[in-house]
Amino acid sequence: MSTSRRLGVVMDPIGAVTYAKDSTLAMLLAAQAHGFELTYLEQRDLLLRDGVALGRGRPLTVRADPGSWYTLGEPTLAPLSDLDCVLMRKDPPFDTEYIYTTYILERAEAAGLLVVNRPQGLRDMNEKVYTAAFPQCCAPTLVTRDMGLMAAFLSEHGKIVVKPLHTMGGRSIFVLSQGDPNARVVFETLTEYGEHFAIAQRYLPEIVQTGDSRVLLVDGEPVPYALARIPSGGDHRGNLAAGARGVARPLDDRDRWLAGQIGPVLAARGMLFVGLDVIGGFVTEINVTSPTGIREIDKQCGTSIGDQLIAAIGQRLAG
């Protein structure tokens, strides 16, 4: 009987990832190097039968080769609890299908499986709204459906950022200044005429020079470098997917204070890999679904963040 530890991953199609930038691949390379046997799953491979969470998993081998970075074996249907750990790395959108996936993973968790990040936390911690749990770490923020309140918030602060609650990668992020003739239509678009919640935050001008920094937390502890994502000329979005460039920098005292406020709380709730978005010393988002940034920081700083995460998983399994 094999005594190898088994790690599964639920992710988007592996053949479509960007080899040089994909954080999930970094995690899988580290897990394989630490002796884990890998099993690959997509959302469509998960199911429940009589209360038991099952997966149609395929054996996975990964390689640090940009021309051929994975090999998949034949699928086998088995209880997810046959694995030791599953990485839930499906990218947003955080839609109903995503929520159903967390229900399936929660049944596997009840049968003894370690799920990273924990399914309940994935459901509870909306990446924009959950910042409300740490108001001491955030700039003024408003979550509302009320377009009049959004207009008043703009008048109060003079310049704001508004965005939907369910997107990623810099989609549908607007910067509005007092007197902007587009303000009303932006509020209408984001709230769908008051039918959906949206978020408004005071504009932080540091985004232009120092960018939107991603501070990574591994089991509550900050990685010693942040990835500052500097917007491209003519754009206000500090998102790599929107064309920003990533520049690694050492954490400063404010970063460490923010991590100390937030990290232990999330680690206690089973969130082992988290990304804080920090602009001008304020947290704007708490990313728990599939945070990225590993590859860029590792390349620029010589770190091995995937190894840190796999070590933390090993400690959880041992404990």
XYZ file of C-alpha atoms in Angstrom:
319
model
C 0.000 0.000 0.000
C 1.312 3.439 -0.929
C 2.039 5.754 1.990
C 2.398 8.830 -0.240
C 0.339 11.825 0.677
C -2.225 12.805 -1.910
C -3.066 16.371 -2.894
C -5.903 17.262 -5.211
C -6.495 20.534 -6.997
C -9.776 22.000 -8.268
C -8.853 24.548 -10.912
C -9.611 25.989 -14.324
C -8.319 23.961 -17.304
C -4.600 23.498 -16.715
C -3.813 23.646 -20.408
C -5.065 27.224 -20.559
C -3.022 28.692 -17.677
C -0.214 31.164 -18.316
C 2.854 29.114 -17.452
C 5.098 31.972 -16.330
C 2.495 33.598 -14.057
C 0.226 30.879 -12.705
C 0.350 30.621 -8.907
C -1.551 27.324 -8.830
C 1.149 25.738 -10.949
C 3.774 27.008 -8.494
C 1.840 25.324 -5.672
C 1.600 22.051 -7.596
C 5.307 22.024 -8.464
C 6.105 22.558 -4.780
C 3.672 19.857 -3.626
C 5.108 17.327 -6.076
C 8.663 18.192 -4.960
C 7.578 17.541 -1.354
C 6.377 14.047 -2.246
C 2.661 14.573 -2.786
C 0.890 12.558 -5.446
C -1.264 14.990 -7.427
C -4.874 14.610 -8.578
C -6.463 17.040 -11.015
C -10.131 18.059 -10.959
C -12.314 20.699 -12.550
C -15.683 21.786 -11.172
C -17.497 19.454 -13.576
C -15.655 16.486 -12.033
C -17.245 16.965 -8.591
C -20.474 15.335 -7.417
C -22.443 14.230 -4.375
C -23.914 10.760 -4.010
C -25.970 9.989 -0.897
C -24.129 12.653 1.044
C -20.652 11.550 -0.046
C -18.460 13.976 -1.993
C -16.889 12.278 -4.994
C -14.516 13.421 -7.707
C -13.581 12.124 -11.128
C -9.906 12.843 -10.633
C -6.986 12.322 -12.972
C -3.403 11.655 -11.883
C -1.334 14.761 -12.580
C 2.385 15.225 -13.125
C 3.772 18.750 -13.453
C 7.098 19.998 -14.793
C 8.982 23.294 -14.768
C 8.907 23.327 -18.557
C 7.116 26.173 -20.385
C 6.666 23.952 -23.437
C 5.114 20.973 -21.637
C 4.221 21.589 -18.006
C 1.763 18.793 -17.248
C 0.663 15.243 -17.994
C -2.767 13.867 -17.067
C -3.688 10.218 -16.562
C -7.020 8.454 -16.905
C -9.923 9.578 -14.670
C -11.075 7.548 -11.684
C -14.200 8.205 -9.616
C -13.434 8.111 -5.892
C -14.408 9.820 -2.631
C -12.641 13.148 -2.240
C -11.801 12.109 1.314
C -9.388 9.532 -0.138
C -7.135 12.551 -0.681
C -5.242 14.229 2.164
C -5.754 17.789 0.945
C -7.494 19.676 -1.852
C -6.481 23.086 -3.139
C -9.597 25.000 -4.199
C -8.113 27.222 -6.913
C -11.038 27.830 -9.255
C -10.957 31.443 -10.374
C -14.008 33.669 -10.004
C -16.677 34.535 -11.066
C -18.050 33.769 -7.645
C -21.379 32.574 -8.961
C -23.977 30.001 -7.928
C -21.906 27.185 -9.423
C -18.981 28.265 -7.281
C -21.197 28.152 -4.174
C -22.439 24.663 -5.091
C -18.803 23.584 -5.410
C -18.122 24.764 -1.850
C -21.075 22.690 -0.628
C -19.549 19.565 -2.184
C -16.121 20.351 -0.759
C -17.679 20.955 2.654
C -19.065 17.410 2.665
C -15.552 16.142 1.927
C -14.204 18.335 4.717
C -16.695 16.760 7.118
C -15.262 13.372 6.109
C -11.759 14.473 7.100
C -10.361 16.229 4.040
C -8.265 19.382 4.464
C -9.582 21.967 1.966
C -7.415 25.021 1.238
C -9.012 27.520 1.466
C -11.842 26.376 3.694
C -15.215 26.226 1.892
C -17.153 28.155 4.524
C -14.601 30.966 4.375
C -14.811 31.071 0.588
C -18.556 31.616 0.892
C -18.453 34.046 3.802
C -15.540 36.274 2.809
C -16.538 38.255 -0.240
C -13.275 39.784 -1.315
C -14.589 43.339 -1.286
C -17.281 43.257 1.424
C -15.193 41.290 3.943
C -12.923 44.316 4.358
C -15.746 45.618 6.575
C -14.543 43.192 9.271
C -11.365 45.291 9.562
C -12.463 48.962 9.284
C -9.289 50.069 11.076
C -7.331 48.830 8.044
C -9.420 50.482 5.342
C -10.082 53.870 3.767
C -13.692 55.156 3.887
C -15.912 52.584 2.181
C -19.596 52.378 1.264
C -21.518 49.270 0.165
C -25.029 50.108 -1.013
C -27.705 49.839 -3.679
C -28.719 53.443 -3.118
C -27.487 55.687 -5.939
C -28.251 58.805 -3.891
C -25.944 57.612 -1.122
C -23.238 56.922 -3.673
C -23.589 60.444 -5.042
C -23.366 61.853 -1.511
C -20.242 59.736 -0.876
C -18.680 61.241 -4.009
C -19.540 64.745 -2.797
C -18.019 63.991 0.614
C -14.687 62.706 -0.711
C -14.339 64.511 -4.034
C -12.897 61.484 -5.826
C -13.902 57.849 -5.409
C -13.492 54.376 -6.886
C -16.652 52.372 -7.554
C -16.868 48.732 -8.591
C -19.129 45.671 -8.539
C -18.830 43.077 -5.774
C -18.443 39.942 -7.877
C -15.699 40.537 -10.449
C -11.906 40.148 -10.555
C -8.969 41.268 -12.655
C -9.893 44.961 -12.706
C -13.209 44.545 -14.496
C -15.749 47.381 -14.274
C -13.700 49.588 -11.928
C -14.511 53.278 -12.304
C -12.810 56.377 -10.898
C -15.163 59.349 -10.490
C -14.424 62.953 -9.551
C -16.920 65.472 -8.217
C -18.856 66.954 -11.143
C -18.172 64.031 -13.486
C -21.129 63.949 -15.914
C -20.847 60.162 -16.108
C -21.338 59.619 -12.370
C -25.072 58.960 -12.523
C -24.809 56.446 -15.370
C -21.945 54.658 -13.594
C -24.075 54.314 -10.449
C -26.991 53.078 -12.554
C -24.796 50.551 -14.374
C -23.111 49.115 -11.276
C -26.295 48.882 -9.195
C -28.542 48.042 -12.171
C -30.771 50.952 -11.188
C -30.640 50.168 -7.502
C -31.256 46.420 -7.787
C -27.728 45.235 -6.901
C -25.154 46.181 -4.285
C -21.931 47.879 -5.338
C -18.955 49.267 -3.445
C -17.478 52.777 -3.335
C -14.144 53.664 -1.738
C -12.298 56.926 -1.281
C -9.797 57.307 -4.122
C -6.220 56.689 -2.974
C -3.836 58.728 -5.156
C -0.860 56.545 -4.215
C -2.102 54.067 -6.836
C -0.375 56.162 -9.538
C 3.175 56.059 -8.137
C 3.373 53.106 -5.751
C 0.614 50.950 -7.217
C -1.739 48.396 -5.738
C 0.390 46.059 -3.612
C -0.460 42.400 -3.129
C 0.619 41.225 0.324
C 0.465 37.426 0.514
C -0.358 35.621 3.765
C 0.594 31.960 4.274
C -1.287 30.510 7.267
C -1.616 34.015 8.683
C 2.027 35.041 8.244
C 3.045 37.585 5.595
C 5.489 36.734 2.847
C 8.387 39.229 3.300
C 7.858 40.837 -0.115
C 4.787 42.446 -1.680
C 4.033 42.691 -5.382
C 3.344 46.320 -6.266
C 1.222 46.404 -9.392
C 1.840 49.737 -11.114
C -0.901 50.869 -13.528
C 0.060 51.368 -17.145
C -0.052 54.888 -18.565
C -3.590 56.179 -18.939
C -5.130 53.471 -16.735
C -6.078 53.610 -13.049
C -6.227 49.868 -12.367
C -3.485 48.090 -10.463
C -4.316 44.665 -11.877
C -1.864 42.526 -13.831
C -4.783 41.322 -15.951
C -5.456 44.951 -16.901
C -1.889 45.630 -18.010
C -0.234 46.747 -14.771
C 3.416 45.784 -14.254
C 4.418 43.871 -11.150
C 7.364 45.132 -9.097
C 8.293 43.242 -5.934
C 9.273 45.256 -2.861
C 10.010 44.465 0.796
C 7.122 44.822 3.219
C 7.055 48.035 5.212
C 5.891 48.542 8.792
C 2.352 49.394 7.682
C 2.124 46.201 5.597
C 3.198 44.156 8.614
C 0.683 45.916 10.859
C -2.116 45.210 8.384
C -1.032 41.561 8.158
C -1.003 41.347 11.948
C -4.554 42.677 12.142
C -5.978 40.364 9.474
C -3.715 37.318 9.126
C -4.351 35.530 12.433
C -8.129 35.949 12.077
C -8.157 34.338 8.638
C -5.723 31.574 9.580
C -7.967 30.624 12.504
C -10.828 30.267 10.013
C -8.895 27.930 7.733
C -7.750 30.425 5.112
C -4.166 29.322 4.480
C -3.406 31.392 1.387
C -4.721 34.952 1.219
C -3.838 38.092 -0.713
C -4.346 41.557 0.730
C -4.632 44.400 -1.793
C -3.029 47.489 -0.260
C -3.025 51.019 -1.692
C -1.471 53.883 0.248
C -1.402 51.831 3.434
C -5.083 50.831 3.265
C -6.553 47.418 2.468
C -8.984 47.597 -0.454
C -9.679 43.871 -0.938
C -9.062 40.591 0.888
C -8.562 37.900 -1.751
C -9.378 34.361 -0.621
C -10.608 32.544 -3.742
C -7.466 32.156 -5.860
C -4.873 34.795 -4.941
C -1.964 35.220 -7.341
C 1.481 36.812 -7.277
C 3.651 33.834 -6.328
C 5.566 33.524 -9.592
C 6.410 37.223 -9.906
C 7.659 37.522 -6.313
C 9.633 34.277 -6.507
C 11.298 35.351 -9.750
C 12.275 38.803 -8.501
C 13.197 37.958 -4.901
C 14.382 34.353 -4.924
C 11.632 33.235 -2.565
C 9.758 29.927 -2.783
C 6.255 30.779 -1.654
C 4.819 27.494 -2.930
C 7.182 25.646 -0.575
C 5.975 27.839 2.308
C 2.362 26.947 1.573
C 3.049 23.223 1.228
C 4.958 23.314 4.527
C 1.958 24.990 6.179
C -0.334 22.332 4.710
C 1.990 19.654 6.061
C 1.755 21.193 9.522
C -2.047 21.255 9.340
C -2.116 17.603 8.251
C 0.267 16.621 11.047
C -1.756 18.587 13.593
